[in-house]
């Protein structure tokens, strides 16, 4: 009897023809682009534990949030500590900054991370119990310019990947007083309609009224018609901060729209919040989210340093990317496929493959000792670009024929020239561009 995979998790494998987004070559490419962009903004990587003390998330993400109250994988370890698999990365980054006093090092004030997060929610397309985030946190700068630069980074990542049809929604949650007054105003608006609201929103009415704005239930949407927006409750400083971010994004040609009811599901935010949504994803349409969280480091026992950050959900990013017109994501190619015939040829083939790979060229060596016909069929099935058969005769003459599989053309080369051929030839059909010297 086989053991099935638990619900809400999945494997990333070299190539998944049924669910192409689970193919590791796509993940590798996307992650490379995200890293490159983050590094071009001088962000440095942190790798943090996958579980932390439960208290860390209670004190940061917030006890009233859905994430902490309903979705955490919490367990007691053998030492009686309550631990939780991380549901997000920001809290751990803050904890590590405080532990290691990273805020004292100039190069550790812009951090990025990549890894799995865990939330126990009802699985559906785009929502998993283990999912991957690429996150960035910038520590120490309270100014709106930092927010704009961060949003410029997330936009650059989407652009660099060729993403279209994504929208950045922007809002401000102001300061503590803004949110307190707004909570009261929202409760006052909803109170007369309490019995018409969904059960979930009735619960949120008491514990976290701002989250009613996230409801997708038609009854709640009806109740929310004409509800006040947070904008009216912003103080002068928050208003100026919000306006400056918008001014800069406009100047940087980063498209955005104001999302008046965007409040985010984590308790640590103030001032700017934003979300990137995709029209191609259905219900789970948030590809990325973030914002400013100035009080969090102090709340966790560190110095009072401001911070702003975001996290991209990689599943949703990749799902959107694969639905985007013009984005080509083919599997990596094998450039050279060597088929040795006989024991002596195997040894020579291994040496040759080693030299070809020195140039970072992908080279597959067929060590199966199968018949030539079957080996050629396999080379064709694997989509190898060039095939070289190495037998007695090739070893004696020190020459071999290289076959270009897409055209069927062959050309004879001295064995010594083969590594140089692959290092030189980036073109599809490289024969015409390569002249081998006759000495080797
Ligand atoms: P979040 O909005 O909870 O923010 O998550 C960020 C992204 O992770 C979402 O936009 C979504 O793409 C992805 N995501 C969340 N839950 C799931 C799930 N169950 N399955 C698949 N994808 C999911 C945060 O986590 C904050 N820590 C972001 C942040 C960083 N704010 C400041 N710095």
PDB file of C-alpha atoms in Angstrom, residues 290-390:
ATOM      1  CA  UNK A 290       3.430  43.894   2.349  1.00  0.00           C
ATOM      2  CA  UNK A 291       3.667  47.191   4.116  1.00  0.00           C
ATOM      3  CA  UNK A 292       5.249  49.198   6.885  1.00  0.00           C
ATOM      4  CA  UNK A 293       5.442  47.822  10.421  1.00  0.00           C
ATOM      5  CA  UNK A 294       7.265  50.443  12.450  1.00  0.00           C
ATOM      6  CA  UNK A 295       6.423  49.237  15.956  1.00  0.00           C
ATOM      7  CA  UNK A 296       7.184  45.542  15.589  1.00  0.00           C
ATOM      8  CA  UNK A 297      10.852  45.417  16.531  1.00  0.00           C
ATOM      9  CA  UNK A 298      10.160  47.334  19.753  1.00  0.00           C
ATOM     10  CA  UNK A 299       7.123  45.150  20.471  1.00  0.00           C
ATOM     11  CA  UNK A 300       9.420  42.122  20.292  1.00  0.00           C
ATOM     12  CA  UNK A 301      11.869  43.595  22.793  1.00  0.00           C
ATOM     13  CA  UNK A 302      14.332  45.236  20.391  1.00  0.00           C
ATOM     14  CA  UNK A 303      15.156  48.862  19.666  1.00  0.00           C
ATOM     15  CA  UNK A 304      12.449  51.126  18.271  1.00  0.00           C
ATOM     16  CA  UNK A 305      13.365  50.809  14.591  1.00  0.00           C
ATOM     17  CA  UNK A 306      10.983  51.269  11.683  1.00  0.00           C
ATOM     18  CA  UNK A 307      10.728  48.677   8.927  1.00  0.00           C
ATOM     19  CA  UNK A 308       8.912  47.934   5.712  1.00  0.00           C
ATOM     20  CA  UNK A 309       8.733  44.756   3.645  1.00  0.00           C
ATOM     21  CA  UNK A 310       6.806  42.406   1.407  1.00  0.00           C
ATOM     22  CA  UNK A 311       6.497  38.725   0.574  1.00  0.00           C
ATOM     23  CA  UNK A 312       5.650  37.140  -2.756  1.00  0.00           C
ATOM     24  CA  UNK A 313       3.803  33.813  -2.815  1.00  0.00           C
ATOM     25  CA  UNK A 314       5.806  31.748  -5.296  1.00  0.00           C
ATOM     26  CA  UNK A 315       3.005  29.314  -6.222  1.00  0.00           C
ATOM     27  CA  UNK A 316       0.727  32.180  -7.216  1.00  0.00           C
ATOM     28  CA  UNK A 317       3.531  34.029  -8.967  1.00  0.00           C
ATOM     29  CA  UNK A 318       4.383  30.971 -11.064  1.00  0.00           C
ATOM     30  CA  UNK A 319       0.726  30.113 -11.753  1.00  0.00           C
ATOM     31  CA  UNK A 320       0.204  33.664 -13.038  1.00  0.00           C
ATOM     32  CA  UNK A 321       3.404  33.599 -15.039  1.00  0.00           C
ATOM     33  CA  UNK A 322       2.461  30.406 -16.846  1.00  0.00           C
ATOM     34  CA  UNK A 323      -0.872  31.950 -17.850  1.00  0.00           C
ATOM     35  CA  UNK A 324       0.851  35.051 -19.195  1.00  0.00           C
ATOM     36  CA  UNK A 325       1.048  35.390 -22.947  1.00  0.00           C
ATOM     37  CA  UNK A 326       4.557  35.579 -24.366  1.00  0.00           C
ATOM     38  CA  UNK A 327       6.272  33.948 -21.388  1.00  0.00           C
ATOM     39  CA  UNK A 328       8.313  30.976 -22.605  1.00  0.00           C
ATOM     40  CA  UNK A 329       9.436  28.486 -19.979  1.00  0.00           C
ATOM     41  CA  UNK A 330      10.980  25.455 -21.670  1.00  0.00           C
ATOM     42  CA  UNK A 331      12.889  22.803 -19.696  1.00  0.00           C
ATOM     43  CA  UNK A 332      16.682  23.118 -19.678  1.00  0.00           C
ATOM     44  CA  UNK A 333      18.404  21.577 -22.687  1.00  0.00           C
ATOM     45  CA  UNK A 334      21.063  18.886 -22.742  1.00  0.00           C
ATOM     46  CA  UNK A 335      23.679  20.271 -25.101  1.00  0.00           C
ATOM     47  CA  UNK A 336      25.820  17.188 -25.595  1.00  0.00           C
ATOM     48  CA  UNK A 337      24.823  13.537 -25.246  1.00  0.00           C
ATOM     49  CA  UNK A 338      27.722  11.100 -25.387  1.00  0.00           C
ATOM     50  CA  UNK A 339      27.152   7.426 -26.155  1.00  0.00           C
ATOM     51  CA  UNK A 340      30.264   5.310 -25.469  1.00  0.00           C
ATOM     52  CA  UNK A 341      30.453   1.822 -26.999  1.00  0.00           C
ATOM     53  CA  UNK A 342      32.585  -0.556 -24.947  1.00  0.00           C
ATOM     54  CA  UNK A 343      34.641  -0.346 -21.778  1.00  0.00           C
ATOM     55  CA  UNK A 344      37.610   1.580 -23.210  1.00  0.00           C
ATOM     56  CA  UNK A 345      35.293   4.115 -24.767  1.00  0.00           C
ATOM     57  CA  UNK A 346      33.518   4.660 -21.422  1.00  0.00           C
ATOM     58  CA  UNK A 347      36.728   5.831 -19.834  1.00  0.00           C
ATOM     59  CA  UNK A 348      37.551   8.190 -22.724  1.00  0.00           C
ATOM     60  CA  UNK A 349      33.949   9.451 -22.722  1.00  0.00           C
ATOM     61  CA  UNK A 350      34.147  10.233 -19.027  1.00  0.00           C
ATOM     62  CA  UNK A 351      37.296  12.290 -19.583  1.00  0.00           C
ATOM     63  CA  UNK A 352      35.716  14.095 -22.532  1.00  0.00           C
ATOM     64  CA  UNK A 353      32.474  14.809 -20.625  1.00  0.00           C
ATOM     65  CA  UNK A 354      34.522  16.228 -17.758  1.00  0.00           C
ATOM     66  CA  UNK A 355      36.281  18.651 -20.081  1.00  0.00           C
ATOM     67  CA  UNK A 356      33.034  19.726 -21.760  1.00  0.00           C
ATOM     68  CA  UNK A 357      31.404  20.366 -18.355  1.00  0.00           C
ATOM     69  CA  UNK A 358      34.341  22.548 -17.306  1.00  0.00           C
ATOM     70  CA  UNK A 359      32.821  25.149 -19.599  1.00  0.00           C
ATOM     71  CA  UNK A 360      29.509  24.887 -17.722  1.00  0.00           C
ATOM     72  CA  UNK A 361      27.967  23.011 -20.641  1.00  0.00           C
ATOM     73  CA  UNK A 362      25.325  20.387 -19.837  1.00  0.00           C
ATOM     74  CA  UNK A 363      26.587  17.007 -20.965  1.00  0.00           C
ATOM     75  CA  UNK A 364      24.774  13.677 -20.517  1.00  0.00           C
ATOM     76  CA  UNK A 365      26.893  10.573 -20.518  1.00  0.00           C
ATOM     77  CA  UNK A 366      25.003   7.379 -21.338  1.00  0.00           C
ATOM     78  CA  UNK A 367      26.469   4.768 -18.988  1.00  0.00           C
ATOM     79  CA  UNK A 368      23.671   2.261 -19.522  1.00  0.00           C
ATOM     80  CA  UNK A 369      25.646   0.066 -21.989  1.00  0.00           C
ATOM     81  CA  UNK A 370      22.467  -0.293 -24.042  1.00  0.00           C
ATOM     82  CA  UNK A 371      22.466  -0.960 -27.797  1.00  0.00           C
ATOM     83  CA  UNK A 372      23.279   1.991 -30.074  1.00  0.00           C
ATOM     84  CA  UNK A 373      19.765   2.177 -31.548  1.00  0.00           C
ATOM     85  CA  UNK A 374      18.115   2.315 -28.134  1.00  0.00           C
ATOM     86  CA  UNK A 375      20.675   4.863 -26.909  1.00  0.00           C
ATOM     87  CA  UNK A 376      19.981   7.130 -29.923  1.00  0.00           C
ATOM     88  CA  UNK A 377      16.252   6.858 -29.265  1.00  0.00           C
ATOM     89  CA  UNK A 378      16.797   7.927 -25.695  1.00  0.00           C
ATOM     90  CA  UNK A 379      18.935  10.905 -26.780  1.00  0.00           C
ATOM     91  CA  UNK A 380      16.152  12.013 -29.062  1.00  0.00           C
ATOM     92  CA  UNK A 381      13.516  11.495 -26.333  1.00  0.00           C
ATOM     93  CA  UNK A 382      15.532  13.618 -23.924  1.00  0.00           C
ATOM     94  CA  UNK A 383      15.719  16.437 -26.448  1.00  0.00           C
ATOM     95  CA  UNK A 384      19.538  16.445 -26.493  1.00  0.00           C
ATOM     96  CA  UNK A 385      20.923  18.980 -28.960  1.00  0.00           C
ATOM     97  CA  UNK A 386      24.037  17.129 -30.126  1.00  0.00           C
ATOM     98  CA  UNK A 387      24.961  13.447 -29.959  1.00  0.00           C
ATOM     99  CA  UNK A 388      28.423  11.974 -30.153  1.00  0.00           C
ATOM    100  CA  UNK A 389      29.040   8.235 -30.434  1.00  0.00           C
ATOM    101  CA  UNK A 390      32.409   7.067 -29.171  1.00  0.00           C
TER     102      UNK A 390
END
